Short mmCIF file of C-alpha atoms in Angstrom, two decimals:
data_model
loop_
_atom_site.label_atom_id
_atom_site.label_comp_id
_atom_site.label_asym_id
_atom_site.label_seq_id
_atom_site.Cartn_x
_atom_site.Cartn_y
_atom_site.Cartn_z
CA UNK A 522 -12.96 191.03 195.27
CA UNK A 523 -11.97 188.60 192.53
CA UNK A 524 -15.24 189.28 190.71
CA UNK A 525 -14.53 193.02 190.80
CA UNK A 526 -11.05 192.52 189.34
CA UNK A 527 -12.44 190.26 186.60
CA UNK A 528 -15.17 192.81 185.77
CA UNK A 529 -12.64 195.63 185.52
CA UNK A 530 -10.38 193.53 183.32
CA UNK A 531 -13.27 192.69 181.01
CA UNK A 532 -14.32 196.36 180.90
CA UNK A 533 -10.77 197.32 179.92
CA UNK A 534 -10.71 194.77 177.12
CA UNK A 535 -14.09 195.92 175.77
CA UNK A 536 -13.16 199.60 175.92
CA UNK A 537 -9.88 198.83 174.22
CA UNK A 538 -11.72 197.11 171.40
CA UNK A 539 -14.17 200.00 171.07
CA UNK A 540 -11.29 202.44 170.73
CA UNK A 541 -10.11 200.66 167.56
CA UNK A 542 -13.38 200.45 165.65
CA UNK A 543 -15.02 203.39 163.85
CA UNK A 544 -17.48 205.59 165.76
CA UNK A 545 -20.55 204.75 163.61
CA UNK A 546 -19.99 201.04 164.21
CA UNK A 547 -19.61 201.67 167.94
CA UNK A 548 -22.89 203.59 168.01
CA UNK A 549 -24.72 200.85 166.09
CA UNK A 550 -23.40 198.19 168.46
CA UNK A 551 -24.39 200.30 171.49
CA UNK A 552 -27.89 200.78 170.08
CA UNK A 553 -28.33 197.06 169.43
CA UNK A 554 -27.16 196.15 172.93
CA UNK A 555 -29.39 198.83 174.47
CA UNK A 556 -32.45 197.58 172.57
CA UNK A 557 -31.67 194.01 173.59
CA UNK A 558 -31.43 195.01 177.25
CA UNK A 559 -34.66 197.01 177.02
CA UNK A 560 -36.53 194.07 175.48
CA UNK A 561 -35.12 191.76 178.14
CA UNK A 562 -36.21 194.12 180.94
CA UNK A 563 -39.74 194.42 179.53
CA UNK A 564 -40.05 190.64 179.17
CA UNK A 565 -38.83 190.07 182.72
CA UNK A 566 -41.20 192.65 184.13
CA UNK A 567 -44.22 191.28 182.29
CA UNK A 568 -43.40 187.69 183.23
CA UNK A 569 -43.26 188.61 186.93
CA UNK A 570 -46.64 190.34 186.78
CA UNK A 571 -48.37 187.32 185.24
CA UNK A 572 -47.13 184.92 187.95
#
């Protein structure tokens, strides 16, 4: 339960910060994070297949 509360608090802080920066900067940051997560997922999947 404590982890859920901490996650919701962190989400609120991040969304609050996003509300104060311009939309193009928000979209660039979202794209960078999305690409990073996609690369991470591909690397994890390929490393599990080679083991």
